[in-house]
Structures are given as structure tokens and as C-alpha cells.
């Protein structure tokens, strides 16, 4: 019994080409969308007194970098220690308070992922 061989040549595009085609490259549309949505969705969770902390996210975020940060001297302290005692704070039944990014995710992550799938052409 003779055996037959089949030769198959597989050509795969470079990783960066594949990612770019799906808008997933570094700084691509998908990452810019995620950064923008995280910034937008966190807005109502961020402690608010006079506004500098909440407003610092707009100029501190480099769209498409995958990093969103709030740049004020007291941002870290508020993120980990804020007690949510303001008018819209967590202590009064509102959303504003500590760990705003972590608390935003359960409410908004499904919508963010849906948007990314649309941008990337996923089904």
C-alpha cells in the first residue's frame, strides 16, 4: 500500500497587519474607543467637590494608549480612601466615591465590549 503526501503551504500575515485590519493595533480605533468609554463612564462615579479631580481625566488621558489616569495631587487618596459623603456619594445612595473604575465596570463593561466587537467586525 502506498502512502500519498499532501503539501500545504500556509501563509499568515504578520501580526501587526492582522491587528490593524481589525482595528486592534496599538493606538487603533478599538483602543481609542475603550479609553474614551472608560473616561466617559467613570465620570458619574468620581468624587466631586469643586471639579478638578473629575476634570483632570480629560487632559490626562492619552487616547489609544490603554492607560486612563486622573492627574491631581489627591487622586490616589480619593481613589482608595474617599468615603462618598458628598451629595451624590455612595454613603448617601449615589455613585460617587472610592474605587470608581472598579465600580463602573459591572455597570458598563458589557456595553464597552459590545462597542469593541462592532469596531473590530466581530459577530
mmCIF file of C-alpha atoms in Angstrom:
data_model
loop_
_atom_site.group_PDB
_atom_site.id
_atom_site.type_symbol
_atom_site.label_atom_id
_atom_site.label_comp_id
_atom_site.label_asym_id
_atom_site.label_seq_id
_atom_site.Cartn_x
_atom_site.Cartn_y
_atom_site.Cartn_z
ATOM 1 C CA UNK A 1 0.000 0.000 0.000
ATOM 2 C CA UNK A 2 1.483 3.298 -0.966
ATOM 3 C CA UNK A 3 1.097 6.413 1.043
ATOM 4 C CA UNK A 4 0.386 9.748 -0.518
ATOM 5 C CA UNK A 5 1.586 13.052 0.794
ATOM 6 C CA UNK A 6 -0.089 16.375 0.514
ATOM 7 C CA UNK A 7 1.959 19.503 0.715
ATOM 8 C CA UNK A 8 0.210 22.525 2.105
ATOM 9 C CA UNK A 9 1.748 25.928 2.296
ATOM 10 C CA UNK A 10 0.207 28.274 4.827
ATOM 11 C CA UNK A 11 0.799 31.987 4.503
ATOM 12 C CA UNK A 12 -0.111 34.036 7.537
ATOM 13 C CA UNK A 13 0.070 37.802 7.507
ATOM 14 C CA UNK A 14 2.300 39.431 10.130
ATOM 15 C CA UNK A 15 0.681 40.074 13.490
ATOM 16 C CA UNK A 16 0.632 43.851 13.067
ATOM 17 C CA UNK A 17 -1.205 43.531 9.725
ATOM 18 C CA UNK A 18 -3.852 41.230 11.225
ATOM 19 C CA UNK A 19 -4.361 43.516 14.231
ATOM 20 C CA UNK A 20 -4.548 46.636 12.060
ATOM 21 C CA UNK A 21 -7.141 45.020 9.776
ATOM 22 C CA UNK A 22 -9.404 44.504 12.824
ATOM 23 C CA UNK A 23 -8.622 47.966 14.317
ATOM 24 C CA UNK A 24 -6.825 46.276 17.221
ATOM 25 C CA UNK A 25 -3.350 47.702 16.716
ATOM 26 C CA UNK A 26 -1.680 49.845 19.353
ATOM 27 C CA UNK A 27 -3.448 53.176 19.296
ATOM 28 C CA UNK A 28 -6.091 51.711 16.982
ATOM 29 C CA UNK A 29 -9.780 52.525 16.851
ATOM 30 C CA UNK A 30 -10.700 49.802 19.335
ATOM 31 C CA UNK A 31 -8.243 51.012 21.992
ATOM 32 C CA UNK A 32 -9.237 54.633 21.449
ATOM 33 C CA UNK A 33 -12.875 53.628 21.883
ATOM 34 C CA UNK A 34 -12.151 51.749 25.128
ATOM 35 C CA UNK A 35 -10.141 54.645 26.564
ATOM 36 C CA UNK A 36 -12.855 57.130 25.645
ATOM 37 C CA UNK A 37 -15.654 54.970 27.045
ATOM 38 C CA UNK A 38 -13.828 54.283 30.312
ATOM 39 C CA UNK A 39 -13.291 58.019 30.752
ATOM 40 C CA UNK A 40 -16.917 58.802 29.915
ATOM 41 C CA UNK A 41 -18.438 56.008 32.016
ATOM 42 C CA UNK A 42 -16.307 56.743 35.088
ATOM 43 C CA UNK A 43 -17.489 60.357 35.124
ATOM 44 C CA UNK A 44 -20.528 59.835 37.363
ATOM 45 C CA UNK A 45 -18.555 57.621 39.804
ATOM 46 C CA UNK A 46 -15.713 60.061 40.501
ATOM 47 C CA UNK A 47 -15.900 62.031 43.767
ATOM 48 C CA UNK A 48 -16.905 65.621 43.067
ATOM 49 C CA UNK A 49 -16.367 68.644 45.268
ATOM 50 C CA UNK A 50 -15.275 71.523 43.076
ATOM 51 C CA UNK A 51 -14.390 69.509 39.967
ATOM 52 C CA UNK A 52 -10.596 69.348 39.468
ATOM 53 C CA UNK A 53 -10.375 65.575 40.053
ATOM 54 C CA UNK A 54 -13.257 64.782 37.722
ATOM 55 C CA UNK A 55 -11.996 67.203 35.084
ATOM 56 C CA UNK A 56 -8.355 66.020 35.262
ATOM 57 C CA UNK A 57 -9.234 62.825 33.364
ATOM 58 C CA UNK A 58 -9.868 64.703 30.118
ATOM 59 C CA UNK A 59 -6.400 66.114 29.602
ATOM 60 C CA UNK A 60 -4.510 63.367 31.425
ATOM 61 C CA UNK A 61 -5.784 60.537 29.240
ATOM 62 C CA UNK A 62 -3.732 59.752 26.169
ATOM 63 C CA UNK A 63 -6.374 58.347 23.842
ATOM 64 C CA UNK A 64 -5.391 54.992 22.402
ATOM 65 C CA UNK A 65 -2.669 54.272 24.957
ATOM 66 C CA UNK A 66 -4.670 51.842 27.084
ATOM 67 C CA UNK A 67 -3.924 53.971 30.142
ATOM 68 C CA UNK A 68 -6.511 56.223 31.724
ATOM 69 C CA UNK A 69 -5.436 58.232 34.712
ATOM 70 C CA UNK A 70 -6.585 61.161 36.773
ATOM 71 C CA UNK A 71 -3.812 63.619 37.439
ATOM 72 C CA UNK A 72 -4.292 65.604 40.621
ATOM 73 C CA UNK A 73 -2.185 65.533 43.787
ATOM 74 C CA UNK A 74 -5.027 63.846 45.688
ATOM 75 C CA UNK A 75 -6.321 61.414 43.040
ATOM 76 C CA UNK A 76 -4.721 58.322 44.609
ATOM 77 C CA UNK A 77 -6.001 59.152 48.093
ATOM 78 C CA UNK A 78 -9.528 59.691 46.733
ATOM 79 C CA UNK A 79 -9.410 56.509 44.672
ATOM 80 C CA UNK A 80 -8.582 54.331 47.678
ATOM 81 C CA UNK A 81 -9.979 56.256 50.644
ATOM 82 C CA UNK A 82 -12.888 58.505 49.626
ATOM 83 C CA UNK A 83 -15.890 57.805 51.854
ATOM 84 C CA UNK A 84 -18.571 59.004 49.440
ATOM 85 C CA UNK A 85 -20.123 61.518 51.807
ATOM 86 C CA UNK A 86 -20.896 64.172 49.179
ATOM 87 C CA UNK A 87 -24.375 64.948 47.864
ATOM 88 C CA UNK A 88 -24.102 62.198 45.222
ATOM 89 C CA UNK A 89 -21.792 59.958 47.256
ATOM 90 C CA UNK A 90 -22.072 56.257 47.920
ATOM 91 C CA UNK A 91 -22.775 56.917 51.601
ATOM 92 C CA UNK A 92 -25.956 58.747 50.536
ATOM 93 C CA UNK A 93 -27.080 56.211 47.943
ATOM 94 C CA UNK A 94 -25.268 57.820 45.000
ATOM 95 C CA UNK A 95 -22.442 56.566 42.802
ATOM 96 C CA UNK A 96 -19.568 58.924 43.617
ATOM 97 C CA UNK A 97 -16.825 57.523 45.836
ATOM 98 C CA UNK A 98 -13.679 55.408 46.002
ATOM 99 C CA UNK A 99 -12.642 52.708 43.522
ATOM 100 C CA UNK A 100 -14.664 54.422 40.778
ATOM 101 C CA UNK A 101 -13.116 52.409 37.944
ATOM 102 C CA UNK A 102 -13.814 49.052 39.618
ATOM 103 C CA UNK A 103 -17.376 50.084 40.474
ATOM 104 C CA UNK A 104 -18.032 51.373 36.954
ATOM 105 C CA UNK A 105 -17.061 48.086 35.262
ATOM 106 C CA UNK A 106 -20.047 45.912 36.283
ATOM 107 C CA UNK A 107 -22.455 48.576 35.029
ATOM 108 C CA UNK A 108 -20.720 49.485 31.754
ATOM 109 C CA UNK A 109 -18.327 46.715 30.674
ATOM 110 C CA UNK A 110 -20.907 44.821 28.578
ATOM 111 C CA UNK A 111 -21.650 47.965 26.562
ATOM 112 C CA UNK A 112 -17.957 48.756 26.113
ATOM 113 C CA UNK A 113 -17.271 45.218 24.871
ATOM 114 C CA UNK A 114 -20.242 45.406 22.501
ATOM 115 C CA UNK A 115 -18.758 48.582 21.007
ATOM 116 C CA UNK A 116 -15.330 46.975 20.625
ATOM 117 C CA UNK A 117 -16.874 43.968 18.862
ATOM 118 C CA UNK A 118 -18.655 46.312 16.450
ATOM 119 C CA UNK A 119 -15.439 48.229 15.708
ATOM 120 C CA UNK A 120 -13.463 45.013 15.180
ATOM 121 C CA UNK A 121 -16.048 43.371 12.962
ATOM 122 C CA UNK A 122 -16.775 40.524 15.370
ATOM 123 C CA UNK A 123 -20.029 38.640 15.101
#
